[in-house]
CSV table of C-alpha atoms in Angstrom, one decimal:
chain,number,residue,atom,x,y,z
T,1,ASP,CA,38.9,124.4,74.3
T,2,VAL,CA,36.1,124.3,71.8
T,3,LYS,CA,33.1,122.6,73.0
T,4,VAL,CA,30.3,121.1,70.8
T,5,THR,CA,27.4,119.8,72.9
T,6,GLN,CA,24.5,117.7,71.6
T,7,SER,CA,21.4,117.6,73.7
T,8,SER,CA,21.1,113.9,74.1
T,9,ARG,CA,23.4,110.9,73.9
T,10,TYR,CA,20.6,108.4,73.6
T,11,LEU,CA,17.1,109.0,72.2
T,12,VAL,CA,14.2,106.5,71.4
T,13,LYS,CA,11.3,107.7,69.4
T,14,ARG,CA,8.4,106.1,67.7
T,15,THR,CA,7.8,106.0,64.0
T,16,GLY,CA,6.0,109.1,62.7
T,17,GLU,CA,7.1,111.4,65.6
T,18,LYS,CA,8.8,114.7,65.0
T,19,VAL,CA,12.3,114.6,66.4
T,20,PHE,CA,14.5,117.5,67.2
T,21,LEU,CA,18.3,117.0,67.7
T,22,GLU,CA,20.0,120.0,69.1
T,23,CYS,CA,23.6,121.1,68.9
T,24,VAL,CA,25.4,124.0,70.5
T,25,GLN,CA,29.0,125.3,70.0
T,26,ASP,CA,30.6,127.8,72.2
T,27,MET,CA,33.5,129.0,69.9
T,28,ASP,CA,31.8,131.4,67.6
T,29,HIS,CA,32.3,129.1,64.6
T,30,GLU,CA,30.7,130.0,61.4
T,31,ASN,CA,30.3,126.5,60.0
T,32,MET,CA,28.2,123.7,61.5
T,33,PHE,CA,27.6,120.3,60.2
T,34,TRP,CA,25.1,117.4,60.9
T,35,TYR,CA,26.5,113.9,60.0
T,36,ARG,CA,25.0,110.4,60.1
T,37,GLN,CA,27.4,107.6,61.0
T,38,ASP,CA,26.4,103.9,60.1
T,39,PRO,CA,28.8,100.9,60.3
T,40,GLY,CA,30.7,100.4,57.0
T,41,LEU,CA,29.5,103.7,55.6
T,42,GLY,CA,31.5,106.2,57.6
T,43,LEU,CA,30.2,109.8,58.1
T,44,ARG,CA,27.7,111.0,55.7
T,45,LEU,CA,26.9,114.6,55.5
T,46,ILE,CA,23.1,115.5,55.9
T,47,TYR,CA,23.1,119.3,56.1
T,48,PHE,CA,25.6,122.1,56.8
T,49,SER,CA,25.4,125.8,57.4
T,50,TYR,CA,27.9,128.6,56.8
T,51,ASP,CA,26.0,131.3,58.6
T,52,VAL,CA,22.9,132.1,60.6
T,53,LYS,CA,19.7,131.2,58.6
T,54,MET,CA,21.7,129.6,55.9
T,55,LYS,CA,21.6,126.0,55.1
T,56,GLU,CA,22.9,123.7,52.4
T,57,LYS,CA,22.0,120.1,51.6
T,58,GLY,CA,24.7,117.5,52.0
T,59,ASP,CA,24.8,114.0,50.5
T,60,ILE,CA,21.7,112.6,52.3
T,61,PRO,CA,19.2,115.3,53.1
T,62,GLU,CA,15.9,113.3,52.4
T,63,GLY,CA,13.8,113.0,55.5
T,64,TYR,CA,15.7,115.7,57.3
T,65,SER,CA,15.6,119.5,57.7
T,66,VAL,CA,17.6,122.0,59.8
T,67,SER,CA,17.3,125.3,61.5
T,68,ARG,CA,20.0,127.8,62.4
T,69,GLU,CA,18.4,130.8,64.0
T,70,LYS,CA,21.4,131.6,66.1
T,71,LYS,CA,25.1,131.4,65.3
T,72,GLU,CA,25.7,128.9,68.2
T,73,ARG,CA,23.0,126.5,67.6
T,74,PHE,CA,22.2,124.1,64.8
T,75,SER,CA,19.2,121.9,64.9
T,76,LEU,CA,18.5,118.8,63.0
T,77,ILE,CA,14.7,117.9,62.5
T,78,LEU,CA,13.3,114.6,61.4
T,79,GLU,CA,9.8,115.5,60.3
T,80,SER,CA,8.4,112.1,60.6
T,81,ALA,CA,10.8,109.6,62.1
T,82,SER,CA,11.2,106.3,60.3
T,83,THR,CA,13.0,103.2,61.4
T,84,ASN,CA,15.6,103.6,58.6
T,85,GLN,CA,16.7,106.8,60.4
T,86,THR,CA,17.9,104.8,63.3
T,87,SER,CA,21.5,105.8,63.5
T,88,MET,CA,24.3,107.8,65.2
T,89,TYR,CA,24.1,111.4,64.5
T,90,LEU,CA,27.1,113.7,64.9
T,91,CYS,CA,27.2,117.4,65.0
T,92,ALA,CA,30.4,119.4,64.2
T,93,SER,CA,31.6,123.0,63.9
T,94,SER,CA,34.6,124.6,62.3
T,95,LEU,CA,35.9,128.0,61.3
T,96,PRO,CA,35.8,129.0,57.7
T,97,ARG,CA,38.6,127.7,55.6
T,98,GLN,CA,40.3,131.0,55.6
T,99,GLY,CA,40.1,131.3,59.4
T,100,GLY,CA,43.2,129.5,60.3
T,101,ARG,CA,42.4,126.2,62.1
T,102,THR,CA,40.2,124.3,59.8
T,103,GLU,CA,39.6,121.1,61.6
T,104,ALA,CA,36.1,120.0,62.5
T,105,PHE,CA,35.2,119.8,66.2
T,106,PHE,CA,32.6,117.2,67.2
T,107,GLY,CA,29.9,116.7,69.6
T,108,GLN,CA,29.7,113.5,71.6
T,109,GLY,CA,27.1,112.0,69.3
T,110,THR,CA,23.4,111.1,69.7
T,111,ARG,CA,22.3,107.4,69.2
T,112,LEU,CA,18.8,107.7,67.9
T,113,THR,CA,16.5,104.6,67.7
T,114,VAL,CA,13.2,104.7,66.0
T,115,VAL,CA,10.8,102.0,67.0
I,1,ALA,CA,33.5,115.3,43.5
I,2,GLN,CA,35.9,114.7,46.4
I,3,THR,CA,36.1,111.1,47.8
I,4,VAL,CA,38.1,109.6,50.6
I,5,THR,CA,38.8,105.9,50.5
I,6,GLN,CA,40.0,103.7,53.4
I,7,SER,CA,40.5,100.2,52.1
I,8,GLN,CA,41.1,98.4,55.4
I,9,PRO,CA,38.0,98.0,57.4
I,10,GLU,CA,39.9,96.4,60.3
I,11,MET,CA,43.4,96.2,61.4
I,12,SER,CA,45.2,94.7,64.4
I,13,VAL,CA,48.5,95.4,65.9
I,14,GLN,CA,50.5,94.0,68.9
I,15,GLU,CA,51.1,96.4,71.7
I,16,ALA,CA,54.4,98.3,71.3
I,17,GLU,CA,54.5,97.6,67.5
I,18,THR,CA,53.9,99.9,64.6
I,19,VAL,CA,51.0,99.9,62.3
I,20,THR,CA,50.0,101.9,59.2
I,21,LEU,CA,46.5,102.8,58.2
I,22,SER,CA,46.0,103.6,54.5
I,23,CYS,CA,43.9,106.4,53.0
I,24,THR,CA,43.6,107.7,49.5
I,25,TYR,CA,41.5,110.7,48.3
I,26,ASP,CA,40.5,112.2,45.0
I,27,THR,CA,40.2,115.9,44.4
I,28,SER,CA,40.8,118.5,41.6
I,29,GLU,CA,41.5,121.2,44.2
I,30,SER,CA,45.1,122.3,44.8
I,31,ASP,CA,44.5,123.9,48.3
I,32,TYR,CA,43.1,121.5,51.0
I,33,TYR,CA,43.8,119.9,54.4
I,34,LEU,CA,43.8,116.3,55.4
I,35,PHE,CA,43.1,114.9,58.8
I,36,TRP,CA,43.1,111.7,60.8
I,37,TYR,CA,40.4,111.4,63.5
I,38,LYS,CA,40.1,108.9,66.2
I,39,GLN,CA,36.8,107.7,67.6
I,40,PRO,CA,37.1,105.5,70.7
I,41,PRO,CA,34.2,103.5,72.3
I,42,SER,CA,33.1,106.7,74.0
I,43,ARG,CA,32.1,107.9,70.5
I,44,GLN,CA,34.0,111.4,70.8
I,45,MET,CA,35.7,112.2,67.7
I,46,ILE,CA,39.3,113.4,68.5
I,47,LEU,CA,41.7,115.0,66.0
I,48,VAL,CA,44.9,112.9,65.8
I,49,ILE,CA,46.8,114.8,63.3
I,50,ARG,CA,46.5,117.4,60.4
I,51,GLN,CA,48.4,117.9,57.2
I,52,GLU,CA,48.2,121.1,54.9
I,53,ALA,CA,48.4,120.1,51.3
I,54,TYR,CA,50.9,122.9,50.5
I,55,LYS,CA,53.4,121.6,53.0
I,56,GLN,CA,55.7,118.9,51.7
I,57,GLN,CA,56.9,118.0,55.3
I,58,ASN,CA,55.0,115.2,56.7
I,59,ALA,CA,53.2,116.0,59.9
I,60,THR,CA,54.1,114.3,63.2
I,61,GLU,CA,52.4,114.3,66.7
I,62,ASN,CA,54.3,112.3,69.2
I,63,ARG,CA,53.8,108.6,68.2
I,64,PHE,CA,51.6,109.4,65.3
I,65,SER,CA,53.0,110.4,61.8
I,66,VAL,CA,51.6,110.6,58.3
I,67,ASN,CA,53.2,109.8,54.9
I,68,PHE,CA,51.6,112.3,52.6
I,69,GLN,CA,52.2,111.6,48.9
I,70,LYS,CA,50.4,114.6,47.2
I,71,ALA,CA,50.9,113.4,43.5
I,72,ALA,CA,49.6,109.9,44.5
I,73,LYS,CA,46.7,111.4,46.6
I,74,SER,CA,47.7,109.2,49.4
I,75,PHE,CA,47.6,109.9,53.2
I,76,SER,CA,48.6,107.1,55.4
I,77,LEU,CA,48.9,107.2,59.3
I,78,LYS,CA,51.6,105.5,61.0
I,79,ILE,CA,51.2,104.7,64.8
I,80,SER,CA,54.4,103.7,66.6
I,81,ASP,CA,54.8,101.9,69.9
I,82,SER,CA,51.1,101.2,69.8
I,83,GLN,CA,49.3,101.2,73.1
I,84,LEU,CA,46.0,99.7,74.3
I,85,GLY,CA,44.5,103.2,74.4
I,86,ASP,CA,45.1,103.5,70.6
I,87,ALA,CA,42.2,101.0,70.0
I,88,ALA,CA,39.6,102.9,68.2
I,89,MET,CA,37.9,103.6,64.8
I,90,TYR,CA,40.1,105.9,62.8
I,91,PHE,CA,38.7,108.1,60.1
I,92,CYS,CA,40.7,109.8,57.3
I,93,ALA,CA,39.2,113.1,56.2
I,94,TYR,CA,39.7,115.8,53.6
I,95,THR,CA,38.6,119.4,53.6
I,96,GLY,CA,38.4,121.9,50.8
I,97,ASN,CA,35.1,123.6,51.2
I,98,GLN,CA,33.4,120.8,53.1
I,99,PHE,CA,34.6,117.9,55.2
I,100,TYR,CA,34.6,114.4,53.5
I,101,PHE,CA,35.3,111.3,55.4
I,102,GLY,CA,36.4,107.8,54.7
I,103,THR,CA,34.5,104.8,55.9
I,104,GLY,CA,36.9,104.2,58.8
I,105,THR,CA,39.4,101.5,60.0
I,106,SER,CA,38.7,99.8,63.2
I,107,LEU,CA,42.0,99.3,65.0
I,108,THR,CA,42.5,96.5,67.6
I,109,VAL,CA,45.6,96.5,69.9
I,110,ILE,CA,46.6,93.1,71.1
I,111,PRO,CA,48.2,93.0,74.6
């Protein structure tokens, strides 16, 4: 089974801190994604990556950056955390569209609270 | 731009009854996939069912089935014989080159 692991389930950080959310997948997937989930807004794409060292902005990239130095790891970085970044963060991975199975596999989510 | 719309924020169903969750989408692509994901209180997103756009036959997975109307861009999920464990948030999703998700429907199952 595909496994996507996020480093923390719960995280509390102070305003202005630099925050790292880590995600690792074990199925050699090319595509990796970071989403933010808020009530009534569904999942909104922050950043995604189709390959190592590649990154593309999603719908809400402001205040975030990402890093993908290895194929299995995709990190989300909050350069200076703010209270409006308090949210649930979901990491996902998938094969390329031409790779057969195309569904996204998700991590268990990180609930981040910025105080 | 692709959009996915779920117009029912909340739904409820009696145990053992059938419920249908609605989803519409907008796209100019001809080749795409549609999904329904379930997110229980544990927060783990679980794939419920998948539909390839080029297939006319509606997908079925045990008690879960879809009504895929490609021309109308509609993709509803029917849950038969509802069980308490079906209570969750359900997300409709579309993928062409990226994944797009609806805002979710919270399903309550009444014993």
